[in-house]
PDB file of C-alpha atoms in Angstrom:
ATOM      1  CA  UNK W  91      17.251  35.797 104.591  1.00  0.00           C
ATOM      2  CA  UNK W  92      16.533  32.194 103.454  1.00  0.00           C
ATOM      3  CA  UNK W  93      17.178  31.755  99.379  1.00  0.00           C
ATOM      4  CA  UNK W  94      16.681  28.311  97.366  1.00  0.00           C
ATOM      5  CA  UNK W  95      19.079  27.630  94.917  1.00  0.00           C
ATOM      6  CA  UNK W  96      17.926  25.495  91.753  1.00  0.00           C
ATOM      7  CA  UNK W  97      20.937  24.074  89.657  1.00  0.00           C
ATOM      8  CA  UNK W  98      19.990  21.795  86.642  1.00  0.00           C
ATOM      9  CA  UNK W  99      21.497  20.602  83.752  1.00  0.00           C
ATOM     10  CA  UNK W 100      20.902  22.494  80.183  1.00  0.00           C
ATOM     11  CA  UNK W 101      18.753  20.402  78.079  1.00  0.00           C
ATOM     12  CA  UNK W 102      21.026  18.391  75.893  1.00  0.00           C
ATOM     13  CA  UNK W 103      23.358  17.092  78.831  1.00  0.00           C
ATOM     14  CA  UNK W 104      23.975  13.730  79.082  1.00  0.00           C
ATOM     15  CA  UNK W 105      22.430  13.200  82.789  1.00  0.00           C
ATOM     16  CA  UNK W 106      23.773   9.481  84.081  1.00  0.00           C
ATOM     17  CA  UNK W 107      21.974   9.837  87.438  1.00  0.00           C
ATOM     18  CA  UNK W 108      18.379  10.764  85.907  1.00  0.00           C
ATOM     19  CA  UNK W 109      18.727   7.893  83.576  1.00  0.00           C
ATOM     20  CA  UNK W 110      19.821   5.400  86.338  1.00  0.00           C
ATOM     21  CA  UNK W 111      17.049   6.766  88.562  1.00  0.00           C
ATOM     22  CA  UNK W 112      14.943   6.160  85.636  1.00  0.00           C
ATOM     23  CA  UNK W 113      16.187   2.875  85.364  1.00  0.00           C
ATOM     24  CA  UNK W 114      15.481   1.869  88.399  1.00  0.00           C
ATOM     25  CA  UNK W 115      12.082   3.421  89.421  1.00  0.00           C
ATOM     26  CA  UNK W 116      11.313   0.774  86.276  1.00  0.00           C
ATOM     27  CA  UNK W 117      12.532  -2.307  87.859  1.00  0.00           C
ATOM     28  CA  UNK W 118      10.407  -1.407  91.089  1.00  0.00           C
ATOM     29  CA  UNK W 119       7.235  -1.543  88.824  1.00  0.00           C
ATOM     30  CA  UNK W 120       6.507   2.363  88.245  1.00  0.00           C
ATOM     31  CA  UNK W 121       5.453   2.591  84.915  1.00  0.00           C
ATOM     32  CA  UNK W 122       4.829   5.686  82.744  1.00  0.00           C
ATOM     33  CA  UNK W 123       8.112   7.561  83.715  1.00  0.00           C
ATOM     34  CA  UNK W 124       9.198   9.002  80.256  1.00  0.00           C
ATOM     35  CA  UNK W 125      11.998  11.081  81.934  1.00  0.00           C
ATOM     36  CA  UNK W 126      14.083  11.652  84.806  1.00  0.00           C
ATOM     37  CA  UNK W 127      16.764  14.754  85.339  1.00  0.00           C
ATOM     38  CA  UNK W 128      18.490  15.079  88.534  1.00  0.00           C
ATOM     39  CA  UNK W 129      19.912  18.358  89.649  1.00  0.00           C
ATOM     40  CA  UNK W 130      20.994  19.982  92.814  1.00  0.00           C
ATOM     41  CA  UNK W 131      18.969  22.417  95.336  1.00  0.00           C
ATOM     42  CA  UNK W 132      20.828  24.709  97.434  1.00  0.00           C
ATOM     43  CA  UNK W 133      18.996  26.087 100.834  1.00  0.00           C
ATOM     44  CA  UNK W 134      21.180  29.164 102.514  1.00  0.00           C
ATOM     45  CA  UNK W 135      20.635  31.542 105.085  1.00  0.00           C
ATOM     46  CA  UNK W 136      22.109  34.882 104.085  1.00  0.00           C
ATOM     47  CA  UNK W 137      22.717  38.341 105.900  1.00  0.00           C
ATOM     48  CA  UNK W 138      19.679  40.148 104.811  1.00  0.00           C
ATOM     49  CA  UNK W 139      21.925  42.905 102.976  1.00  0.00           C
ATOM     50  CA  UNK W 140      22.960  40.308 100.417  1.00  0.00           C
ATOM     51  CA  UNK W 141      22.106  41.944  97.239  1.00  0.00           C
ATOM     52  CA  UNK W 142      21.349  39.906  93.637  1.00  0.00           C
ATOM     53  CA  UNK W 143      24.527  40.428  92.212  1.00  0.00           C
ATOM     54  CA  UNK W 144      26.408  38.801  95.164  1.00  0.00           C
ATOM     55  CA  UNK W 145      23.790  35.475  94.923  1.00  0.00           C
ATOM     56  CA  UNK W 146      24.777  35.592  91.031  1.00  0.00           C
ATOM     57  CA  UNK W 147      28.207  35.851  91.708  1.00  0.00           C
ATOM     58  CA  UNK W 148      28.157  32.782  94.321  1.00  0.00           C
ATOM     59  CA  UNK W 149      26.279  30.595  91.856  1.00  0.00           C
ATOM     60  CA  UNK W 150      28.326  31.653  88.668  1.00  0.00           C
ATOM     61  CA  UNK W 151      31.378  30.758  90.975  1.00  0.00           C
ATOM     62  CA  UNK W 152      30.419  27.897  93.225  1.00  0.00           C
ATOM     63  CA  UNK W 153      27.671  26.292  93.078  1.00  0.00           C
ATOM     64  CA  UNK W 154      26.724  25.867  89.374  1.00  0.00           C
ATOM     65  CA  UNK W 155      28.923  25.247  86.380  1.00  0.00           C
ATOM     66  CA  UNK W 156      27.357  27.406  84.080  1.00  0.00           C
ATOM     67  CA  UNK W 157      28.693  25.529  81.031  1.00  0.00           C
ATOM     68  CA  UNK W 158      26.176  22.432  81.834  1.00  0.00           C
ATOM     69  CA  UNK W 159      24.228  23.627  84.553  1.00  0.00           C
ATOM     70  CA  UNK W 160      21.529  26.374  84.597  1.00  0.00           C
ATOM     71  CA  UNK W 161      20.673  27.886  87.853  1.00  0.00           C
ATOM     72  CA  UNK W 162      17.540  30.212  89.513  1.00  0.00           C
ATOM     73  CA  UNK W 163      17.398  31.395  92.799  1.00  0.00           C
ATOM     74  CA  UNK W 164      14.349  31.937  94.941  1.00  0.00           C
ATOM     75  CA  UNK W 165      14.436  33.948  97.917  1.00  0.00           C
ATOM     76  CA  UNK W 166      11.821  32.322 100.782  1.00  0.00           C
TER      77      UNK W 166
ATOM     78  CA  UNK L 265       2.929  15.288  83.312  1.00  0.00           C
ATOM     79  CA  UNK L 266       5.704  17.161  85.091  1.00  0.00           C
ATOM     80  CA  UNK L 267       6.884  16.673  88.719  1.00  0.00           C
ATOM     81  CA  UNK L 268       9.322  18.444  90.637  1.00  0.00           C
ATOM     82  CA  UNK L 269      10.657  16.476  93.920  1.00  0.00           C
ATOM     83  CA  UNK L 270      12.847  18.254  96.382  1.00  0.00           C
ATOM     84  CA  UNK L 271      14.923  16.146  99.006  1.00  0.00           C
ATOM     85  CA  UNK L 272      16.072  17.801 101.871  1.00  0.00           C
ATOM     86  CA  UNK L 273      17.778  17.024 105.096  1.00  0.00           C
ATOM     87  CA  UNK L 274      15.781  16.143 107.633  1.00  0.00           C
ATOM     88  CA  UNK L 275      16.600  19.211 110.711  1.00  0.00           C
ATOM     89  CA  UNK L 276      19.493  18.129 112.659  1.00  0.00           C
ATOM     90  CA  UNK L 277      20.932  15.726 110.229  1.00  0.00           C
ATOM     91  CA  UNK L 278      24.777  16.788 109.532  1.00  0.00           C
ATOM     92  CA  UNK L 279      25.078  17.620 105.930  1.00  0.00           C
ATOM     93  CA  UNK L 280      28.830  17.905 105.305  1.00  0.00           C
ATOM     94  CA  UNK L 281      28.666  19.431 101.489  1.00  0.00           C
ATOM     95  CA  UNK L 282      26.648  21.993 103.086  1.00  0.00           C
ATOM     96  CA  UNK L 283      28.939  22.742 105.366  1.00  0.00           C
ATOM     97  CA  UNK L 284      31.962  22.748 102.695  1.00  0.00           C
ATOM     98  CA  UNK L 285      29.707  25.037 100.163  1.00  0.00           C
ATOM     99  CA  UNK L 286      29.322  27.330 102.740  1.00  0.00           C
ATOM    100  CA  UNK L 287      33.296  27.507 104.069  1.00  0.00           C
ATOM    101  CA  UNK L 288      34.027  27.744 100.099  1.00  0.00           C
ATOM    102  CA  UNK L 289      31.842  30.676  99.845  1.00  0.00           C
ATOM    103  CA  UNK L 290      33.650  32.250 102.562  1.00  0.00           C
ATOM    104  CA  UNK L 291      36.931  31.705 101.027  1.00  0.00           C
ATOM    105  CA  UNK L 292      35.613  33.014  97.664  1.00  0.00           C
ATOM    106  CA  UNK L 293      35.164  36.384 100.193  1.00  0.00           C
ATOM    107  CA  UNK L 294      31.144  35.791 101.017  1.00  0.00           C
ATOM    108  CA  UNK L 295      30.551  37.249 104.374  1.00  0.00           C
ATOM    109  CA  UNK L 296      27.276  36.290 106.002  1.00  0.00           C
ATOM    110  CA  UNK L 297      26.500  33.087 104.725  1.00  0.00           C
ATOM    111  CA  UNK L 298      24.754  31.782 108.163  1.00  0.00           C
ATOM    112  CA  UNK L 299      23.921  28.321 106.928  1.00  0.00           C
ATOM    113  CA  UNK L 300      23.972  26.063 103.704  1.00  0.00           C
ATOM    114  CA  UNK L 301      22.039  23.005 103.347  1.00  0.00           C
ATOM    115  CA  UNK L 302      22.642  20.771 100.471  1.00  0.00           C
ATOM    116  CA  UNK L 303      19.645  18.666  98.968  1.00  0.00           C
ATOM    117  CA  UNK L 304      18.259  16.973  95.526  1.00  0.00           C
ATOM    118  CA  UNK L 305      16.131  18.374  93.054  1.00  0.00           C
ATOM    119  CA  UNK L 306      14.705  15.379  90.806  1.00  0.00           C
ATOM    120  CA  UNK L 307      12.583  16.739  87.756  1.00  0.00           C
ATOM    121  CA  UNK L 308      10.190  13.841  85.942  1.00  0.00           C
ATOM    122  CA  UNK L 309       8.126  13.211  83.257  1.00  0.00           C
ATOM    123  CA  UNK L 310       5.425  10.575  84.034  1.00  0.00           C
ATOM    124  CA  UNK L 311       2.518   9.243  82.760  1.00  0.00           C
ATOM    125  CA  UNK L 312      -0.319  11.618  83.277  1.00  0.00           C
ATOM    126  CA  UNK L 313      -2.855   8.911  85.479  1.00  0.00           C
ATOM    127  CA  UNK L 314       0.125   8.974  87.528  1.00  0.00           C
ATOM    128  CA  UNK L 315      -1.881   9.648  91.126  1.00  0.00           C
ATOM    129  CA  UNK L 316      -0.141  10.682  94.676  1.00  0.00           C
ATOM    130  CA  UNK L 317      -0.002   7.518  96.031  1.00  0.00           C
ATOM    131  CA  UNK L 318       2.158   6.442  93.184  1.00  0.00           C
ATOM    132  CA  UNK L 319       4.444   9.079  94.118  1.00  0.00           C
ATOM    133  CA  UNK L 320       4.391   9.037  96.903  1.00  0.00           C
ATOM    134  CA  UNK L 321       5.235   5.259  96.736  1.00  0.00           C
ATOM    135  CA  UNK L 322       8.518   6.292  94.324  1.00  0.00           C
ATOM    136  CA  UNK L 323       9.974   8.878  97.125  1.00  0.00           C
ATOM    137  CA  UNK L 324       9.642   6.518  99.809  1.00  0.00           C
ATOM    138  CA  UNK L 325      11.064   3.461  97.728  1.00  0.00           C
ATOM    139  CA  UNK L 326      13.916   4.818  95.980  1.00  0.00           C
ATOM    140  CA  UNK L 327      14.221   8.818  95.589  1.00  0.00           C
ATOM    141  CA  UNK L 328      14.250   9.518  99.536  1.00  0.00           C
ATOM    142  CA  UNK L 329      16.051   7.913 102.485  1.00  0.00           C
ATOM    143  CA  UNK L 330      13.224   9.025 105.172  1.00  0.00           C
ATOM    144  CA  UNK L 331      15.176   8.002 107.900  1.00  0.00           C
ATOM    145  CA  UNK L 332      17.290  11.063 107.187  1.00  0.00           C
ATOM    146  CA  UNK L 333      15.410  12.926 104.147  1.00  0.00           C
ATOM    147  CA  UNK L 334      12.315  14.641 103.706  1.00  0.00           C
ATOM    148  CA  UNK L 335      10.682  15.092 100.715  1.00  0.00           C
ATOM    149  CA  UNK L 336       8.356  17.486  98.944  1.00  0.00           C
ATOM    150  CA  UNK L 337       6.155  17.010  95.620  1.00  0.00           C
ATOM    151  CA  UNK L 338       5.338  19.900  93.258  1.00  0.00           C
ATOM    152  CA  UNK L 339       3.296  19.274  89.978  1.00  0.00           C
ATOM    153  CA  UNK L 340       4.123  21.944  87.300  1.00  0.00           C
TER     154      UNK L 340
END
């Protein structure tokens, strides 16, 4: 079973990356981008048993930092 | 106008923080995690006359390495 894992930053973070990015697409002449956020996505290949709780558990654990980061999870 | 731009591995491309997410998880005591693939998830706000080409222009100039990445635009 194939699942996409979104992790982003809560509004409010401080985002470094975005802002550079943002920076940057500037200097190479885009205009008209108001705002950049940069996050993570995740693609995994699961046994097909894996239930919702487990996924939870592996993103509350691993892969996001729930303090800063918000996650979702899409299964494909 | 919102865009959502997912950077992936291109197949065959050896993504080592995959590879450590997924030997983490199994240390954490996640069986059956076949495969993790690690990519970007950039979220911006542009201008909305902002067409594909433009884009399209931005993944191929800065956001993606298409030697190694592929890329994928949504519009929310």
């Amino acid at each position: 079973m194939k699942l996409r894992i979104f992790v982003t930053l809560k509004p409010g973070v401080l985002d470094p990356q975005g802002r550079a990015i943002q920076h940057a697409l500037g200097s190479l002449g885009f205009d008209g981008v108001n705002d950049v956020r940069a996050g993570k996505l995740i693609e995994m290949d699961v046994a097909d048993g894996t239930d919702d709780a487990a996924v939870d558990r592996m993103c509350r654990q691993l892969l996001a930092n729930t303090v800063i980061e918000n996650y979702r999870v899409e299964r494909a």
